[in-house]
Amino acid sequence: MAFVSSGFPEIRAIFLAQFHPDQGPIVRLSVPEDAVDSRKRAYGGAPGDSGTPAVGEGDGPQNLVRLVSRPASGKPAVDSNKIDFNSIETTVIPKLTLFERLITVNTGRFKVMCYPIAVEGNYARNELIFNMCFAFDIDADTVCYGPVVKRVGCLLKDLETTGRLLSDPDGARPLKTMMRQLVNNLNNHGEYQIELDLKGLLQPIASTGFSIKLFPYYKAPRDIRPFDVPVKLVDFELAKSKSAQTVYQKNLPGDILWDLVLERVTTCIDNVNHVRRIARLAQMEEETVVLALKHLDYYGCIALVDIFKFSNIYEAQHQMRELLRDPNLQRECLEY
């Protein structure tokens, strides 16, 4: 699985799907341009045949059967390096009940996230249906991209309502520019800022600027029991001083920005004391200590282990052998 330097999953492709009044679901734009295979395929057609064959006046029952028969060729109809749009078009352009909902669908080796939109108005079928889709590796953790996909969809809806960006033929140029910069900036920097020039549209509006930023997703903190032992994963004193320097740009006491409860709890964490003992040493309620430790656990500052008991039997597992074989692991262990 590929990741950018910031730790977020890499966008493999982005494409704009739209419902055409005559052709049905289509891919209007994509970045890269050849990332999506959107050729219409019919079962039983010749390899590479595009378009759905129609039953004409002289067609008999044999031709009707050919429409639902399986392809004779055993070769895959779609390049595995491309997104098979035909397999997901009913999900990307869904029924009305799924509009403006975050949707994730897998196809081949890709995971596609999208947020379908329908804009009512003076259109061919009284509404314009579109969906800006983001494609990732199928095993990528894309939870952090949910707000981004939703924000892009809502932004395009607003631009279509105010400036007819998607329905205007001249809107393809700024759309393609936006899509290309979205991929590059989010992959390389984890954020995106752009100023769109939309003065040439049928309903021109002022230049529109907007920004998008990726934020890491943290799982909900675990339940902490009285006999759990918090183990430090960061240097609390160094974290305090760095936070003060970041805010005030000068050397100040490290505890100037820290919560008083956290300050008292962290001084009692020595990788041996359990929760109940920390509460007794800090002279605080146990529930208050648990809340403080949940906060530290949420941001990955501590790990929770069972209390050491002399009545227990402890045994090193087979992974411990790696410590004997790997000099890099030994060095990391000493440094930690």
mmCIF file of C-alpha atoms in Angstrom, residues 28-214:
data_model
loop_
_atom_site.group_PDB
_atom_site.id
_atom_site.type_symbol
_atom_site.label_atom_id
_atom_site.label_comp_id
_atom_site.label_asym_id
_atom_site.label_seq_id
_atom_site.Cartn_x
_atom_site.Cartn_y
_atom_site.Cartn_z
ATOM 1 C CA ARG A 28 -16.824 13.066 -18.088
ATOM 2 C CA LEU A 29 -13.305 13.835 -16.783
ATOM 3 C CA SER A 30 -10.565 11.834 -15.101
ATOM 4 C CA VAL A 31 -7.054 12.387 -13.756
ATOM 5 C CA PRO A 32 -5.015 10.606 -15.042
ATOM 6 C CA GLU A 33 -6.928 10.641 -18.298
ATOM 7 C CA ASP A 34 -6.661 6.873 -18.906
ATOM 8 C CA ALA A 35 -7.381 5.850 -15.295
ATOM 9 C CA VAL A 36 -10.976 4.714 -15.922
ATOM 10 C CA ASP A 37 -12.330 2.184 -18.410
ATOM 11 C CA SER A 38 -15.852 3.433 -19.122
ATOM 12 C CA ARG A 39 -16.547 1.618 -22.408
ATOM 13 C CA LYS A 40 -20.047 0.209 -22.537
ATOM 14 C CA ARG A 41 -19.782 -3.575 -22.832
ATOM 15 C CA ALA A 42 -22.509 -6.063 -23.664
ATOM 16 C CA TYR A 43 -22.423 -9.732 -22.744
ATOM 17 C CA GLY A 44 -21.686 -11.926 -25.727
ATOM 18 C CA GLY A 45 -20.151 -9.144 -27.803
ATOM 19 C CA ALA A 46 -16.834 -9.389 -29.540
ATOM 20 C CA PRO A 47 -13.749 -8.565 -27.479
ATOM 21 C CA GLY A 48 -13.236 -4.821 -27.417
ATOM 22 C CA ASP A 49 -16.785 -4.175 -28.663
ATOM 23 C CA SER A 50 -18.132 -0.921 -27.226
ATOM 24 C CA GLY A 51 -21.725 0.103 -26.962
ATOM 25 C CA THR A 52 -24.838 -1.956 -26.178
ATOM 26 C CA PRO A 53 -26.223 -3.707 -29.276
ATOM 27 C CA ALA A 54 -29.828 -2.799 -30.027
ATOM 28 C CA VAL A 55 -32.470 -5.281 -31.132
ATOM 29 C CA GLY A 56 -33.639 -4.113 -34.551
ATOM 30 C CA GLU A 57 -36.646 -4.983 -36.664
ATOM 31 C CA GLY A 58 -35.008 -8.024 -38.224
ATOM 32 C CA ASP A 59 -33.485 -9.427 -35.046
ATOM 33 C CA GLY A 60 -34.785 -12.749 -33.837
ATOM 34 C CA PRO A 61 -34.832 -14.572 -30.492
ATOM 35 C CA GLN A 62 -31.219 -15.702 -31.002
ATOM 36 C CA ASN A 63 -30.053 -12.106 -30.813
ATOM 37 C CA LEU A 64 -32.085 -11.534 -27.657
ATOM 38 C CA VAL A 65 -30.338 -14.457 -25.983
ATOM 39 C CA ARG A 66 -26.949 -13.080 -27.057
ATOM 40 C CA LEU A 67 -27.495 -9.968 -24.927
ATOM 41 C CA VAL A 68 -27.540 -11.933 -21.674
ATOM 42 C CA SER A 69 -25.014 -14.667 -22.491
ATOM 43 C CA ARG A 70 -21.549 -14.691 -20.972
ATOM 44 C CA PRO A 71 -18.552 -13.560 -23.007
ATOM 45 C CA ALA A 72 -16.985 -16.355 -25.002
ATOM 46 C CA SER A 73 -13.457 -15.111 -24.375
ATOM 47 C CA GLY A 74 -11.809 -16.035 -21.076
ATOM 48 C CA LYS A 75 -9.694 -12.878 -21.069
ATOM 49 C CA PRO A 76 -10.645 -10.057 -18.684
ATOM 50 C CA ALA A 77 -12.620 -7.302 -20.353
ATOM 51 C CA VAL A 78 -10.919 -4.532 -18.360
ATOM 52 C CA ASP A 79 -7.245 -3.763 -17.763
ATOM 53 C CA SER A 80 -6.521 -4.468 -14.071
ATOM 54 C CA ASN A 81 -4.622 -1.168 -13.896
ATOM 55 C CA LYS A 82 -7.795 0.748 -14.739
ATOM 56 C CA ILE A 83 -10.992 1.359 -12.800
ATOM 57 C CA ASP A 84 -13.883 -0.649 -14.232
ATOM 58 C CA PHE A 85 -16.609 2.006 -14.314
ATOM 59 C CA ASN A 86 -19.244 -0.404 -15.679
ATOM 60 C CA SER A 87 -19.056 -2.524 -12.532
ATOM 61 C CA ILE A 88 -19.730 0.411 -10.193
ATOM 62 C CA GLU A 89 -21.846 2.808 -12.274
ATOM 63 C CA THR A 90 -25.075 1.920 -10.436
ATOM 64 C CA THR A 91 -23.315 2.716 -7.149
ATOM 65 C CA VAL A 92 -21.607 5.893 -8.351
ATOM 66 C CA ILE A 93 -24.872 7.129 -9.927
ATOM 67 C CA PRO A 94 -27.274 5.556 -7.391
ATOM 68 C CA LYS A 95 -30.941 5.792 -6.567
ATOM 69 C CA LEU A 96 -32.366 8.980 -5.095
ATOM 70 C CA THR A 97 -32.218 7.704 -1.492
ATOM 71 C CA LEU A 98 -28.395 7.530 -1.605
ATOM 72 C CA PHE A 99 -27.745 11.063 -2.838
ATOM 73 C CA GLU A 100 -25.578 13.236 -0.580
ATOM 74 C CA ARG A 101 -24.325 10.213 1.331
ATOM 75 C CA LEU A 102 -20.728 9.053 1.560
ATOM 76 C CA ILE A 103 -20.327 5.837 -0.459
ATOM 77 C CA THR A 104 -17.335 3.473 -0.631
ATOM 78 C CA VAL A 105 -17.191 0.663 -3.205
ATOM 79 C CA ASN A 106 -14.447 -1.783 -4.218
ATOM 80 C CA THR A 107 -13.691 -2.710 -7.819
ATOM 81 C CA GLY A 108 -10.685 -4.753 -8.864
ATOM 82 C CA ARG A 109 -7.672 -3.482 -6.942
ATOM 83 C CA PHE A 110 -9.232 -0.079 -6.236
ATOM 84 C CA LYS A 111 -11.368 1.420 -3.488
ATOM 85 C CA VAL A 112 -13.586 4.271 -4.705
ATOM 86 C CA MET A 113 -15.046 6.912 -2.371
ATOM 87 C CA CYS A 114 -17.732 9.267 -3.638
ATOM 88 C CA TYR A 115 -20.539 11.625 -2.641
ATOM 89 C CA PRO A 116 -23.312 11.670 -5.309
ATOM 90 C CA ILE A 117 -25.140 14.968 -5.908
ATOM 91 C CA ALA A 118 -28.378 15.876 -7.710
ATOM 92 C CA VAL A 119 -29.149 19.508 -8.594
ATOM 93 C CA GLU A 120 -32.715 20.304 -9.636
ATOM 94 C CA GLY A 121 -33.292 22.937 -12.321
ATOM 95 C CA ASN A 122 -33.751 23.594 -16.000
ATOM 96 C CA TYR A 123 -31.995 20.458 -17.251
ATOM 97 C CA ALA A 124 -32.823 17.733 -19.766
ATOM 98 C CA ARG A 125 -34.431 15.553 -17.095
ATOM 99 C CA ASN A 126 -35.129 18.342 -14.610
ATOM 100 C CA GLU A 127 -31.982 17.578 -12.629
ATOM 101 C CA LEU A 128 -28.224 17.275 -13.053
ATOM 102 C CA ILE A 129 -26.705 14.190 -11.418
ATOM 103 C CA PHE A 130 -22.937 14.026 -10.896
ATOM 104 C CA ASN A 131 -20.342 12.515 -8.598
ATOM 105 C CA MET A 132 -16.679 13.374 -8.018
ATOM 106 C CA CYS A 133 -15.004 10.052 -7.170
ATOM 107 C CA PHE A 134 -11.652 9.395 -5.463
ATOM 108 C CA ALA A 135 -9.841 6.081 -6.101
ATOM 109 C CA PHE A 136 -7.286 4.484 -3.751
ATOM 110 C CA ASP A 137 -5.564 1.137 -3.352
ATOM 111 C CA ILE A 138 -8.080 -1.415 -2.170
ATOM 112 C CA ASP A 139 -6.276 -1.982 1.157
ATOM 113 C CA ALA A 140 -5.869 1.731 1.962
ATOM 114 C CA ASP A 141 -7.359 3.156 5.164
ATOM 115 C CA THR A 142 -9.424 6.000 3.696
ATOM 116 C CA VAL A 143 -11.338 7.153 6.787
ATOM 117 C CA CYS A 144 -9.474 10.480 6.804
ATOM 118 C CA TYR A 145 -10.698 11.224 3.251
ATOM 119 C CA GLY A 146 -14.406 11.117 4.149
ATOM 120 C CA PRO A 147 -14.687 14.848 5.003
ATOM 121 C CA VAL A 148 -12.617 15.758 1.922
ATOM 122 C CA VAL A 149 -14.830 13.809 -0.506
ATOM 123 C CA LYS A 150 -17.965 15.294 1.044
ATOM 124 C CA ARG A 151 -16.552 18.829 0.950
ATOM 125 C CA VAL A 152 -15.601 18.551 -2.736
ATOM 126 C CA GLY A 153 -19.084 17.291 -3.609
ATOM 127 C CA CYS A 154 -20.801 20.116 -1.730
ATOM 128 C CA LEU A 155 -18.448 22.654 -3.298
ATOM 129 C CA LEU A 156 -19.273 21.477 -6.829
ATOM 130 C CA LYS A 157 -22.973 21.601 -6.013
ATOM 131 C CA ASP A 158 -22.618 25.206 -4.871
ATOM 132 C CA LEU A 159 -20.590 26.140 -7.981
ATOM 133 C CA GLU A 160 -23.201 24.548 -10.247
ATOM 134 C CA THR A 161 -26.039 26.341 -8.466
ATOM 135 C CA THR A 162 -24.366 29.758 -8.639
ATOM 136 C CA GLY A 163 -22.301 29.541 -11.834
ATOM 137 C CA ARG A 164 -23.467 26.482 -13.823
ATOM 138 C CA LEU A 165 -19.908 25.130 -13.684
ATOM 139 C CA LEU A 166 -20.732 21.525 -14.577
ATOM 140 C CA SER A 167 -23.491 22.128 -17.125
ATOM 141 C CA ASP A 168 -21.489 24.809 -18.981
ATOM 142 C CA PRO A 169 -19.243 23.298 -21.731
ATOM 143 C CA ASP A 170 -16.565 25.849 -20.847
ATOM 144 C CA GLY A 171 -16.484 24.525 -17.281
ATOM 145 C CA ALA A 172 -14.370 21.521 -18.290
ATOM 146 C CA ARG A 173 -11.141 23.552 -18.246
ATOM 147 C CA PRO A 174 -11.342 24.841 -14.623
ATOM 148 C CA LEU A 175 -12.704 21.477 -13.506
ATOM 149 C CA LYS A 176 -9.754 19.603 -15.001
ATOM 150 C CA THR A 177 -7.341 22.082 -13.425
ATOM 151 C CA MET A 178 -8.972 21.641 -10.032
ATOM 152 C CA MET A 179 -8.900 17.832 -10.272
ATOM 153 C CA ARG A 180 -5.246 17.741 -11.309
ATOM 154 C CA GLN A 181 -4.200 20.039 -8.473
ATOM 155 C CA LEU A 182 -6.335 18.116 -5.984
ATOM 156 C CA VAL A 183 -4.434 14.912 -6.731
ATOM 157 C CA ASN A 184 -0.983 16.519 -6.701
ATOM 158 C CA ASN A 185 -1.399 18.702 -3.621
ATOM 159 C CA LEU A 186 -3.234 16.201 -1.416
ATOM 160 C CA ASN A 187 -0.746 13.452 -2.276
ATOM 161 C CA ASN A 188 2.336 15.618 -1.782
ATOM 162 C CA HIS A 189 1.306 18.034 0.970
ATOM 163 C CA GLY A 190 -1.933 16.765 2.536
ATOM 164 C CA GLU A 191 -3.684 20.071 1.801
ATOM 165 C CA TYR A 192 -5.017 21.989 -1.185
ATOM 166 C CA GLN A 193 -5.593 25.675 -1.862
ATOM 167 C CA ILE A 194 -6.767 27.106 -5.177
ATOM 168 C CA GLU A 195 -8.348 30.176 -6.683
ATOM 169 C CA LEU A 196 -10.734 29.204 -9.506
ATOM 170 C CA ASP A 197 -11.248 31.715 -12.313
ATOM 171 C CA LEU A 198 -14.894 31.270 -13.357
ATOM 172 C CA LYS A 199 -15.454 34.566 -15.186
ATOM 173 C CA GLY A 200 -15.884 32.914 -18.600
ATOM 174 C CA LEU A 201 -18.976 30.876 -17.717
ATOM 175 C CA LEU A 202 -22.520 31.503 -18.942
ATOM 176 C CA GLN A 203 -23.321 32.738 -15.440
ATOM 177 C CA PRO A 204 -19.980 34.288 -14.456
ATOM 178 C CA ILE A 205 -19.165 34.616 -10.782
ATOM 179 C CA ALA A 206 -16.193 36.139 -9.035
ATOM 180 C CA SER A 207 -13.006 34.147 -8.638
ATOM 181 C CA THR A 208 -13.620 31.470 -6.046
ATOM 182 C CA GLY A 209 -10.962 30.357 -3.600
ATOM 183 C CA PHE A 210 -11.212 27.429 -1.230
ATOM 184 C CA SER A 211 -8.931 25.205 0.789
ATOM 185 C CA ILE A 212 -8.963 21.558 1.869
ATOM 186 C CA LYS A 213 -6.766 19.894 4.473
ATOM 187 C CA LEU A 214 -6.383 16.276 5.517
#
